[in-house]
mmCIF file of C-alpha atoms in Angstrom:
data_model
loop_
_atom_site.group_PDB
_atom_site.id
_atom_site.type_symbol
_atom_site.label_atom_id
_atom_site.label_comp_id
_atom_site.label_asym_id
_atom_site.label_seq_id
_atom_site.Cartn_x
_atom_site.Cartn_y
_atom_site.Cartn_z
ATOM 1 C CA MET A 1 -1.437 -3.939 6.982
ATOM 2 C CA ALA A 2 -4.884 -4.020 6.103
ATOM 3 C CA HIS A 3 -7.494 -2.367 8.328
ATOM 4 C CA PRO A 4 -11.500 -3.089 9.159
ATOM 5 C CA GLN A 5 -11.661 0.193 8.845
ATOM 6 C CA LEU A 6 -9.023 2.072 6.843
ATOM 7 C CA ALA A 7 -8.121 1.413 3.601
ATOM 8 C CA HIS A 8 -4.982 1.550 3.923
ATOM 9 C CA ASN A 9 8.343 2.482 6.057
ATOM 10 C CA VAL A 10 11.708 4.409 7.790
ATOM 11 C CA ALA A 11 13.184 4.802 3.922
ATOM 12 C CA PRO A 12 16.055 2.041 2.727
ATOM 13 C CA GLU A 13 19.028 2.385 3.062
ATOM 14 C CA LEU A 14 20.204 4.347 -0.176
ATOM 15 C CA ASN A 15 23.626 5.088 -1.619
ATOM 16 C CA CYS A 16 24.110 8.153 -4.262
ATOM 17 C CA SER A 17 26.543 9.073 -5.795
ATOM 18 C CA PRO A 18 27.972 12.856 -7.538
ATOM 19 C CA THR A 19 28.640 10.969 -10.485
ATOM 20 C CA THR A 20 26.474 8.448 -10.896
ATOM 21 C CA THR A 21 22.207 8.350 -11.042
ATOM 22 C CA PRO A 22 21.125 9.920 -8.092
ATOM 23 C CA PHE A 23 19.895 6.151 -5.451
ATOM 24 C CA GLN A 24 22.170 4.691 -7.428
ATOM 25 C CA THR A 25 20.578 1.155 -6.713
ATOM 26 C CA ARG A 26 23.004 -1.343 -4.121
ATOM 27 C CA ALA A 27 24.485 -4.087 -6.140
ATOM 28 C CA ALA A 28 22.908 -7.985 -5.484
ATOM 29 C CA SER A 29 24.474 -10.351 -3.579
ATOM 30 C CA PRO A 30 25.541 -13.219 -6.445
ATOM 31 C CA THR A 31 21.744 -15.110 -4.753
ATOM 32 C CA HIS A 32 20.161 -12.461 -5.966
ATOM 33 C CA HIS A 33 21.575 -11.480 -8.866
ATOM 34 C CA ASN A 34 22.906 -14.016 -12.202
ATOM 35 C CA PRO A 35 24.616 -12.244 -14.602
ATOM 36 C CA ASN A 36 22.968 -14.210 -17.648
ATOM 37 C CA HIS A 37 19.989 -13.163 -16.329
ATOM 38 C CA HIS A 38 18.622 -9.525 -17.329
ATOM 39 C CA SER A 39 15.123 -9.612 -16.733
ATOM 40 C CA GLY A 40 13.291 -8.696 -13.331
ATOM 41 C CA PHE A 41 14.209 -6.799 -10.533
ATOM 42 C CA GLU A 42 17.081 -8.410 -9.234
ATOM 43 C CA ALA A 43 19.247 -7.574 -12.757
ATOM 44 C CA ASP A 44 20.831 -4.496 -10.930
ATOM 45 C CA ALA A 45 23.154 -3.486 -14.068
ATOM 46 C CA ALA A 46 20.401 -3.785 -16.575
ATOM 47 C CA ILE A 47 18.017 -1.489 -14.077
ATOM 48 C CA ASP A 48 21.090 0.966 -13.925
ATOM 49 C CA SER A 49 21.695 1.917 -17.644
ATOM 50 C CA MET A 50 18.197 2.144 -17.951
ATOM 51 C CA ARG A 51 18.018 4.792 -15.890
ATOM 52 C CA LEU A 52 21.216 6.381 -17.721
ATOM 53 C CA PHE A 53 19.214 6.073 -20.017
ATOM 54 C CA ILE A 54 16.201 7.562 -19.133
ATOM 55 C CA GLN A 55 17.721 10.055 -17.142
ATOM 56 C CA ASN A 56 17.074 13.032 -18.533
ATOM 57 C CA HIS A 57 20.508 14.411 -18.565
ATOM 58 C CA THR A 58 19.930 18.349 -19.393
ATOM 59 C CA THR A 59 17.465 18.740 -15.808
ATOM 60 C CA GLY A 60 19.703 16.390 -13.866
ATOM 61 C CA LYS A 61 16.175 14.547 -13.470
ATOM 62 C CA VAL A 62 15.004 10.689 -13.844
ATOM 63 C CA ASP A 63 12.157 9.705 -14.549
ATOM 64 C CA VAL A 64 10.471 7.724 -11.520
ATOM 65 C CA SER A 65 9.560 4.300 -13.262
ATOM 66 C CA SER A 66 13.306 4.264 -13.411
ATOM 67 C CA VAL A 67 13.298 4.390 -9.733
ATOM 68 C CA ASP A 68 10.324 1.971 -8.477
ATOM 69 C CA GLY A 69 11.027 -0.429 -10.752
ATOM 70 C CA SER A 70 8.427 -0.343 -12.910
ATOM 71 C CA ALA A 71 9.438 0.165 -16.304
ATOM 72 C CA THR A 72 10.865 -3.161 -16.472
ATOM 73 C CA VAL A 73 7.068 -5.010 -16.155
ATOM 74 C CA ALA A 74 5.167 -5.329 -18.929
ATOM 75 C CA ASN A 75 1.507 -3.057 -19.060
ATOM 76 C CA SER A 76 -0.474 -6.733 -19.027
ATOM 77 C CA ALA A 77 1.305 -7.619 -16.539
ATOM 78 C CA LYS A 78 0.694 -4.443 -14.679
ATOM 79 C CA SER A 79 -3.374 -4.664 -15.552
ATOM 80 C CA ARG A 80 -3.626 -7.613 -13.677
ATOM 81 C CA ALA A 81 -1.606 -7.207 -10.952
ATOM 82 C CA LEU A 82 -3.863 -3.795 -10.203
ATOM 83 C CA ALA A 83 -7.458 -6.082 -10.769
ATOM 84 C CA LEU A 84 -6.286 -8.108 -7.965
ATOM 85 C CA TYR A 85 -5.385 -5.847 -5.597
ATOM 86 C CA PHE A 86 -8.662 -4.420 -6.463
ATOM 87 C CA ILE A 87 -10.739 -6.996 -6.494
ATOM 88 C CA PHE A 88 -9.279 -8.437 -2.812
ATOM 89 C CA ASN A 89 -9.206 -5.036 -1.500
ATOM 90 C CA LEU A 90 -12.962 -4.672 -2.547
ATOM 91 C CA GLY A 91 -13.502 -8.295 -1.408
ATOM 92 C CA LEU A 92 -11.946 -7.945 2.003
ATOM 93 C CA THR A 93 -13.791 -4.354 3.352
ATOM 94 C CA LEU A 94 -16.840 -5.626 2.167
ATOM 95 C CA PHE A 95 -16.656 -8.219 4.394
ATOM 96 C CA ASN A 96 -15.687 -6.453 7.265
ATOM 97 C CA LYS A 97 -18.914 -4.379 6.517
ATOM 98 C CA MET A 98 -20.571 -7.417 6.480
ATOM 99 C CA ALA A 99 -19.392 -9.127 9.248
ATOM 100 C CA MET A 100 -16.725 -7.315 11.242
ATOM 101 C CA ASN A 101 -18.703 -3.974 11.393
ATOM 102 C CA LYS A 102 -18.477 -4.442 15.636
ATOM 103 C CA PHE A 103 -14.812 -5.283 15.931
ATOM 104 C CA PRO A 104 -14.152 -2.061 17.134
ATOM 105 C CA TYR A 105 -10.477 -2.771 18.514
ATOM 106 C CA PRO A 106 -8.252 -1.646 15.780
ATOM 107 C CA TYR A 107 -4.805 -2.518 17.218
ATOM 108 C CA LEU A 108 -6.373 -6.055 17.811
ATOM 109 C CA MET A 109 -7.759 -6.782 14.282
ATOM 110 C CA THR A 110 -3.924 -4.795 12.664
ATOM 111 C CA ALA A 111 -2.452 -7.690 15.212
ATOM 112 C CA TYR A 112 -4.798 -10.403 14.178
ATOM 113 C CA HIS A 113 -3.498 -9.337 10.409
ATOM 114 C CA ALA A 114 -0.203 -9.798 10.999
ATOM 115 C CA LEU A 115 -0.536 -12.968 12.780
ATOM 116 C CA ALA A 116 -2.536 -14.358 10.179
ATOM 117 C CA SER A 117 0.334 -13.065 7.452
ATOM 118 C CA PHE A 118 3.235 -14.375 9.644
ATOM 119 C CA VAL A 119 1.505 -17.731 9.690
ATOM 120 C CA GLY A 120 0.341 -17.965 5.869
ATOM 121 C CA THR A 121 4.258 -17.040 5.464
ATOM 122 C CA SER A 122 6.010 -19.158 7.219
ATOM 123 C CA VAL A 123 3.640 -22.191 5.699
ATOM 124 C CA LEU A 124 4.656 -20.979 1.817
ATOM 125 C CA LYS A 125 8.914 -20.875 3.401
ATOM 126 C CA SER A 126 8.064 -24.268 4.799
ATOM 127 C CA ARG A 127 7.015 -26.012 1.316
ATOM 128 C CA GLY A 128 9.693 -23.987 -0.413
ATOM 129 C CA THR A 129 8.182 -21.029 -2.097
ATOM 130 C CA PHE A 130 10.395 -19.155 -0.674
ATOM 131 C CA THR A 131 13.209 -18.649 0.528
ATOM 132 C CA THR A 132 14.792 -15.779 3.393
ATOM 133 C CA THR A 133 18.183 -14.035 2.833
ATOM 134 C CA HIS A 134 20.883 -12.921 5.253
ATOM 135 C CA VAL A 135 19.835 -9.388 6.314
ATOM 136 C CA GLY A 136 23.298 -8.497 8.295
ATOM 137 C CA GLY A 137 23.033 -4.991 8.933
ATOM 138 C CA SER A 138 19.743 -4.129 7.234
ATOM 139 C CA ARG A 139 17.637 -5.287 10.173
ATOM 140 C CA VAL A 140 17.042 -1.910 11.423
ATOM 141 C CA MET A 141 16.207 -0.530 8.758
ATOM 142 C CA LEU A 142 13.183 -4.144 8.281
ATOM 143 C CA TYR A 143 12.180 -3.236 12.282
ATOM 144 C CA GLY A 144 11.689 0.572 11.375
ATOM 145 C CA PHE A 145 9.540 -0.421 8.291
ATOM 146 C CA SER A 146 7.372 -2.299 10.124
ATOM 147 C CA PHE A 147 6.647 -0.347 12.800
ATOM 148 C CA LEU A 148 5.449 2.579 10.136
ATOM 149 C CA TYR A 149 3.083 0.392 9.151
ATOM 150 C CA THR A 150 1.500 0.420 12.988
ATOM 151 C CA ILE A 151 2.144 4.041 13.650
ATOM 152 C CA ASN A 152 0.574 4.463 10.898
ATOM 153 C CA ILE A 153 -2.884 2.889 11.524
ATOM 154 C CA ALA A 154 -2.026 4.515 15.552
ATOM 155 C CA ILE A 155 -1.733 8.084 13.952
ATOM 156 C CA SER A 156 -5.404 7.860 11.426
ATOM 157 C CA ASN A 157 -6.785 6.406 14.888
ATOM 158 C CA ALA A 158 -5.654 8.806 16.621
ATOM 159 C CA SER A 159 -6.878 11.574 13.620
ATOM 160 C CA LEU A 160 -10.085 10.105 13.741
ATOM 161 C CA ALA A 161 -11.031 11.764 16.756
ATOM 162 C CA MET A 162 -9.692 14.796 16.082
ATOM 163 C CA VAL A 163 -11.713 15.209 12.948
ATOM 164 C CA THR A 164 -14.852 14.561 10.924
ATOM 165 C CA VAL A 165 -14.600 11.210 8.838
ATOM 166 C CA PRO A 166 -15.648 13.150 6.238
ATOM 167 C CA TYR A 167 -12.427 15.686 6.970
ATOM 168 C CA HIS A 168 -10.063 12.567 7.009
ATOM 169 C CA GLN A 169 -10.803 11.054 4.115
ATOM 170 C CA VAL A 170 -10.067 14.525 1.999
ATOM 171 C CA VAL A 171 -6.776 14.468 4.031
ATOM 172 C CA ARG A 172 -5.891 11.164 3.187
ATOM 173 C CA ALA A 173 -6.802 12.031 -0.172
ATOM 174 C CA THR A 174 -3.455 13.621 -0.868
ATOM 175 C CA THR A 175 -1.316 11.143 -0.236
ATOM 176 C CA PRO A 176 -0.074 10.980 -4.004
ATOM 177 C CA VAL A 177 0.984 14.344 -3.601
ATOM 178 C CA PHE A 178 3.392 13.808 -0.571
ATOM 179 C CA THR A 179 3.881 10.529 -2.873
ATOM 180 C CA ILE A 180 5.578 13.007 -5.480
ATOM 181 C CA LEU A 181 6.793 15.132 -3.207
ATOM 182 C CA ILE A 182 9.085 12.406 -1.494
ATOM 183 C CA TYR A 183 10.828 11.171 -5.118
ATOM 184 C CA ARG A 184 10.820 14.739 -6.306
ATOM 185 C CA GLY A 185 13.096 15.365 -2.703
ATOM 186 C CA PHE A 186 15.189 12.027 -2.365
ATOM 187 C CA PHE A 187 15.232 10.395 -5.482
ATOM 188 C CA GLN A 188 14.695 13.602 -8.173
ATOM 189 C CA GLY A 189 12.509 11.718 -9.599
ATOM 190 C CA THR A 190 10.105 13.121 -11.650
ATOM 191 C CA TYR A 191 6.295 12.361 -14.195
ATOM 192 C CA PRO A 192 4.672 13.711 -17.167
ATOM 193 C CA ASN A 193 2.839 17.011 -16.630
ATOM 194 C CA THR A 194 -0.188 14.500 -17.957
ATOM 195 C CA VAL A 195 -0.015 12.656 -14.538
ATOM 196 C CA TYR A 196 0.349 15.770 -12.698
ATOM 197 C CA TRP A 197 -3.109 16.957 -14.004
ATOM 198 C CA SER A 198 -4.391 13.494 -14.459
ATOM 199 C CA LEU A 199 -4.228 13.679 -10.397
ATOM 200 C CA VAL A 200 -6.224 16.886 -9.973
ATOM 201 C CA PRO A 201 -9.965 15.176 -10.589
ATOM 202 C CA VAL A 202 -9.133 12.491 -9.000
ATOM 203 C CA VAL A 203 -7.964 14.242 -5.381
ATOM 204 C CA ILE A 204 -10.822 16.232 -5.458
ATOM 205 C CA GLY A 205 -12.757 13.884 -7.027
ATOM 206 C CA VAL A 206 -12.573 12.493 -3.053
ATOM 207 C CA GLY A 207 -13.411 15.558 -1.616
ATOM 208 C CA LEU A 208 -16.776 16.160 -2.645
ATOM 209 C CA ALA A 209 -17.484 12.472 -2.473
ATOM 210 C CA THR A 210 -17.348 12.101 1.284
ATOM 211 C CA TYR A 211 -18.939 15.486 1.658
ATOM 212 C CA GLY A 212 -20.590 16.216 5.066
ATOM 213 C CA ASP A 213 -19.564 17.624 8.776
ATOM 214 C CA TYR A 214 -15.645 19.094 7.546
ATOM 215 C CA TYR A 215 -14.471 19.998 10.919
ATOM 216 C CA ALA A 216 -10.796 19.289 12.634
ATOM 217 C CA SER A 217 -8.664 21.214 15.264
ATOM 218 C CA THR A 218 -5.545 22.083 14.733
ATOM 219 C CA ALA A 219 -4.113 18.630 15.994
ATOM 220 C CA GLY A 220 -6.403 17.134 14.211
ATOM 221 C CA LEU A 221 -4.786 18.590 10.850
ATOM 222 C CA LEU A 222 -1.632 18.675 11.541
ATOM 223 C CA LEU A 223 -2.366 14.481 12.830
ATOM 224 C CA THR A 224 -4.290 13.924 9.746
ATOM 225 C CA ILE A 225 -1.251 15.403 7.342
ATOM 226 C CA LEU A 226 0.896 14.173 9.148
ATOM 227 C CA GLY A 227 -0.895 10.257 8.605
ATOM 228 C CA ALA A 228 -1.347 10.893 4.643
ATOM 229 C CA PHE A 229 2.716 11.647 4.222
ATOM 230 C CA LEU A 230 3.385 7.997 6.499
ATOM 231 C CA ALA A 231 0.894 6.585 4.267
ATOM 232 C CA ALA A 232 2.964 7.492 0.887
ATOM 233 C CA LEU A 233 5.774 7.000 2.927
ATOM 234 C CA LYS A 234 5.120 3.821 3.671
ATOM 235 C CA THR A 235 4.195 2.921 0.269
ATOM 236 C CA VAL A 236 6.483 4.193 -1.525
ATOM 237 C CA ALA A 237 9.686 2.634 1.462
ATOM 238 C CA THR A 238 7.063 -1.301 0.365
ATOM 239 C CA ASN A 239 8.131 -0.401 -2.900
ATOM 240 C CA ARG A 240 12.282 0.476 -2.559
ATOM 241 C CA LEU A 241 13.152 -2.696 -0.527
ATOM 242 C CA GLN A 242 11.435 -4.631 -3.376
ATOM 243 C CA THR A 243 13.466 -2.917 -6.061
ATOM 244 C CA ALA A 244 16.010 -2.131 -3.787
ATOM 245 C CA GLY A 245 19.303 -3.216 -1.967
ATOM 246 C CA LEU A 246 18.633 -6.935 -0.938
ATOM 247 C CA HIS A 247 15.822 -7.049 -3.540
ATOM 248 C CA PHE A 248 13.186 -8.793 -0.998
ATOM 249 C CA SER A 249 10.057 -11.310 -2.292
ATOM 250 C CA ALA A 250 7.031 -10.346 -1.795
ATOM 251 C CA LEU A 251 6.275 -13.031 0.628
ATOM 252 C CA GLU A 252 10.015 -12.725 2.336
ATOM 253 C CA LEU A 253 9.030 -8.175 2.667
ATOM 254 C CA LEU A 254 5.825 -9.658 4.696
ATOM 255 C CA TYR A 255 6.639 -12.845 6.346
ATOM 256 C CA ARG A 256 9.441 -10.542 8.036
ATOM 257 C CA MET A 257 7.979 -7.404 8.639
ATOM 258 C CA SER A 258 4.596 -9.210 9.926
ATOM 259 C CA PHE A 259 6.329 -10.947 12.591
ATOM 260 C CA LEU A 260 7.642 -7.739 14.194
ATOM 261 C CA ALA A 261 3.967 -5.796 13.584
ATOM 262 C CA VAL A 262 2.401 -8.432 16.160
ATOM 263 C CA PRO A 263 4.160 -7.468 19.263
ATOM 264 C CA GLN A 264 4.275 -4.022 17.948
ATOM 265 C CA ALA A 265 0.807 -3.752 17.010
ATOM 266 C CA LEU A 266 -0.795 -5.354 20.836
ATOM 267 C CA ALA A 267 1.581 -2.713 22.275
ATOM 268 C CA MET A 268 -0.356 -0.402 21.014
ATOM 269 C CA SER A 269 -3.572 -2.504 21.478
ATOM 270 C CA TRP A 270 -2.206 -2.120 26.084
ATOM 271 C CA LEU A 271 -1.305 2.009 25.578
ATOM 272 C CA ALA A 272 -4.735 1.995 23.931
ATOM 273 C CA GLY A 273 -6.993 -0.077 26.545
ATOM 274 C CA GLU A 274 -8.624 -2.293 24.486
ATOM 275 C CA MET A 275 -6.659 -5.173 25.900
ATOM 276 C CA ASN A 276 -8.623 -3.992 29.099
ATOM 277 C CA LEU A 277 -9.642 -7.262 31.345
ATOM 278 C CA SER A 278 -13.180 -5.766 32.228
ATOM 279 C CA LYS A 279 -14.225 -5.534 28.656
ATOM 280 C CA ILE A 280 -14.255 -9.433 27.822
ATOM 281 C CA PRO A 281 -17.608 -10.189 28.953
ATOM 282 C CA TRP A 282 -18.608 -7.427 26.289
ATOM 283 C CA PHE A 283 -15.919 -8.497 23.658
ATOM 284 C CA VAL A 284 -17.593 -11.706 23.917
ATOM 285 C CA SER A 285 -20.980 -10.246 23.501
ATOM 286 C CA LYS A 286 -20.431 -7.895 21.843
ATOM 287 C CA THR A 287 -17.721 -8.410 19.052
ATOM 288 C CA MET A 288 -18.921 -12.148 18.008
ATOM 289 C CA ALA A 289 -22.195 -11.826 17.355
ATOM 290 C CA VAL A 290 -21.807 -10.649 13.256
ATOM 291 C CA ASP A 291 -24.186 -10.622 10.564
ATOM 292 C CA GLU A 292 -26.971 -13.320 10.454
ATOM 293 C CA MET A 293 -26.607 -14.199 6.468
ATOM 294 C CA MET A 294 -22.963 -14.275 7.894
ATOM 295 C CA VAL A 295 -23.852 -16.864 10.884
ATOM 296 C CA SER A 296 -25.890 -19.151 7.767
ATOM 297 C CA THR A 297 -23.400 -18.775 5.156
ATOM 298 C CA PHE A 298 -20.444 -20.058 7.076
ATOM 299 C CA PRO A 299 -21.273 -23.595 9.583
ATOM 300 C CA SER A 300 -18.355 -22.255 11.835
ATOM 301 C CA GLY A 301 -20.114 -19.213 11.496
ATOM 302 C CA GLN A 302 -18.542 -16.433 13.953
ATOM 303 C CA VAL A 303 -15.628 -18.455 14.647
ATOM 304 C CA GLY A 304 -15.669 -18.920 10.436
ATOM 305 C CA CYS A 305 -16.000 -15.553 9.340
ATOM 306 C CA PHE A 306 -13.037 -14.719 11.771
ATOM 307 C CA ILE A 307 -10.732 -17.353 9.679
ATOM 308 C CA LEU A 308 -11.429 -16.603 6.429
ATOM 309 C CA ASN A 309 -11.223 -12.621 7.752
ATOM 310 C CA GLY A 310 -7.796 -13.361 8.560
ATOM 311 C CA MET A 311 -6.707 -15.407 5.176
ATOM 312 C CA MET A 312 -8.432 -12.531 3.149
ATOM 313 C CA ALA A 313 -6.525 -10.303 5.014
ATOM 314 C CA PHE A 314 -2.688 -12.202 4.188
ATOM 315 C CA GLY A 315 -4.328 -12.116 0.685
ATOM 316 C CA LEU A 316 -4.039 -8.563 0.077
ATOM 317 C CA ASN A 317 -0.941 -8.173 1.736
ATOM 318 C CA VAL A 318 0.548 -10.128 -0.309
ATOM 319 C CA VAL A 319 -1.509 -8.845 -3.180
ATOM 320 C CA SER A 320 -0.931 -4.887 -2.116
ATOM 321 C CA PHE A 321 3.137 -5.768 -1.706
ATOM 322 C CA THR A 322 3.376 -7.607 -5.330
ATOM 323 C CA THR A 323 1.329 -5.372 -6.984
ATOM 324 C CA ASN A 324 3.033 -2.465 -5.286
ATOM 325 C CA LYS A 325 6.151 -4.000 -6.445
ATOM 326 C CA LYS A 326 5.347 -3.942 -10.656
ATOM 327 C CA VAL A 327 3.038 -0.945 -11.403
ATOM 328 C CA GLY A 328 5.423 1.699 -8.295
ATOM 329 C CA ALA A 329 4.316 3.747 -5.139
ATOM 330 C CA LEU A 330 1.929 6.104 -6.772
ATOM 331 C CA THR A 331 -0.071 4.086 -8.970
ATOM 332 C CA MET A 332 -0.916 2.247 -5.414
ATOM 333 C CA THR A 333 -1.434 5.444 -3.761
ATOM 334 C CA VAL A 334 -3.314 6.831 -6.938
ATOM 335 C CA ALA A 335 -5.207 2.443 -6.711
ATOM 336 C CA ALA A 336 -6.223 3.131 -3.396
ATOM 337 C CA ASN A 337 -8.237 6.778 -3.780
ATOM 338 C CA VAL A 338 -10.050 5.298 -6.696
ATOM 339 C CA LYS A 339 -10.680 2.443 -4.367
ATOM 340 C CA GLN A 340 -12.524 4.601 -2.132
ATOM 341 C CA ILE A 341 -14.332 4.960 -4.573
ATOM 342 C CA MET A 342 -15.508 2.306 -5.504
ATOM 343 C CA THR A 343 -16.118 1.025 -1.929
ATOM 344 C CA ILE A 344 -19.111 4.349 -2.392
ATOM 345 C CA VAL A 345 -20.344 2.127 -5.281
ATOM 346 C CA LEU A 346 -20.646 -0.449 -4.016
ATOM 347 C CA SER A 347 -21.900 0.167 -0.618
ATOM 348 C CA GLN A 348 -25.093 2.403 -2.630
ATOM 349 C CA LEU A 349 -25.667 -1.018 -4.115
ATOM 350 C CA PHE A 350 -26.074 -3.130 -1.320
ATOM 351 C CA TRP A 351 -27.036 -1.078 1.455
ATOM 352 C CA HIS A 352 -28.543 2.103 -0.049
ATOM 353 C CA LEU A 353 -26.573 4.483 0.668
ATOM 354 C CA ASP A 354 -27.764 8.604 -0.057
ATOM 355 C CA ILE A 355 -25.572 9.533 -2.402
ATOM 356 C CA GLY A 356 -26.804 13.473 -3.638
ATOM 357 C CA VAL A 357 -25.842 15.248 -6.571
ATOM 358 C CA VAL A 358 -21.945 16.039 -5.298
ATOM 359 C CA ASN A 359 -21.213 13.278 -3.914
ATOM 360 C CA ALA A 360 -21.753 11.736 -7.451
ATOM 361 C CA THR A 361 -20.023 14.501 -9.436
ATOM 362 C CA GLY A 362 -16.906 12.869 -7.014
ATOM 363 C CA ILE A 363 -17.136 9.968 -8.219
ATOM 364 C CA ALA A 364 -17.286 10.758 -11.089
ATOM 365 C CA LEU A 365 -14.448 13.344 -11.004
ATOM 366 C CA THR A 366 -12.626 10.462 -9.344
ATOM 367 C CA LEU A 367 -12.836 7.364 -11.927
ATOM 368 C CA THR A 368 -12.028 10.370 -14.781
ATOM 369 C CA GLY A 369 -8.737 11.798 -13.193
ATOM 370 C CA GLY A 370 -8.090 7.828 -12.354
ATOM 371 C CA ALA A 371 -9.060 6.360 -16.590
ATOM 372 C CA PHE A 372 -6.659 9.595 -17.386
ATOM 373 C CA TYR A 373 -3.979 8.664 -15.175
ATOM 374 C CA ALA A 374 -3.764 4.408 -16.546
ATOM 375 C CA TYR A 375 -4.279 5.959 -19.741
ATOM 376 C CA PHE A 376 -1.011 8.443 -19.801
ATOM 377 C CA SER A 377 0.764 6.096 -16.619
ATOM 378 C CA MET A 378 0.730 3.459 -19.477
ATOM 379 C CA ARG A 379 1.259 5.366 -22.795
ATOM 380 C CA LYS A 380 4.999 6.567 -20.377
ATOM 381 C CA SER A 381 5.402 2.923 -19.504
ATOM 382 C CA LEU A 382 5.270 2.074 -23.390
ATOM 383 C CA LYS A 383 8.645 3.901 -23.820
ATOM 384 C CA SER A 384 10.336 2.913 -21.004
ATOM 385 C CA TYR A 385 9.579 -0.584 -21.207
ATOM 386 C CA ALA A 386 10.446 -0.647 -24.201
ATOM 387 C CA ALA A 387 13.644 1.332 -22.898
ATOM 388 C CA VAL A 388 14.923 -1.376 -21.182
ATOM 389 C CA LYS A 389 13.937 -3.908 -23.641
ATOM 390 C CA ASP A 390 16.715 -2.177 -26.088
ATOM 391 C CA MET A 391 19.253 -2.120 -23.138
ATOM 392 C CA GLU A 392 18.913 -5.703 -22.511
ATOM 393 C CA LYS A 393 19.526 -6.949 -25.891
ATOM 394 C CA ALA A 394 22.718 -4.318 -25.413
ATOM 395 C CA ASN A 395 23.691 -6.463 -23.064
ATOM 396 C CA GLU A 396 23.370 -9.700 -23.837
#
């Protein structure tokens, strides 16, 4: 879920046959698949054919774009989705910095964001914007998916108590690496070498941009690495739940996940001592003392800021799920790294954050690496998208 301090799923059921492409998409139900409609994520036959078309038969490897669904989306649609993702993500981050930075309860905030998402999707569901599907035995998978979101935040906060913030940010910057390992390990998926090389300056750049006091205990290091892996797994699972199996829409997935995440986050809040009654007076007097500029901006003051925060978190979750479905998990993790750098740049503009030579070098490296990644990914995407369109024409 969207989180005020950290910019930031059990893996879906997968089917593998030795005579077919690894982890072939399960056939969708009649309510999700129109045999006369071959475009979109729900055209299982076209996607399976596309996988066979893109597959490298000499090595047995599979282009990841044929697994994460991104090959079926035009570059223009991907660019629009990423632009919205950056706008919502940076907007919520800066808003939290200005108005919610005195809220010291990360699990309660996670529960509130989950509740806001559930309320928002419930309203849209009541208006017929989307409908729910029969999940059957997949319900357990959804429980695991929602738990992965909340446990990821729990691991991150626990590791932050054992390592310094710069160290934590450096390790979390390796999330794209774990994403690649997940796709290679579970899906035999590969990327072009140019994509691999473009990630090097992205990861190193974040380390330099956040350069500072590096310290970590052994337990803290292991927890931080586990957190980076869980963040990658969460991103991959978010994509798989929308592009394979039941083919959840972003709204339905968020609706189901947020409903389950609320009690989980509340339970973690209670275990962490955030719901200690003795803290309530301090909570009222301190956490609602938001920035004077924000109070003067919104007529309802603190309550207005709190409600707006929930609405922005809901919007970010919708945009994040939708973007993940269009661009794929690896691009989402790279975008998260670039977003971290853009936050530093904006913090320098708004709050005059001191940026040294090393930090500036890191910013330049990350942005350069991100630009190369975007270029090589889009060039590869053009070929994959053309292959999909050729297969769709052949199936007509």
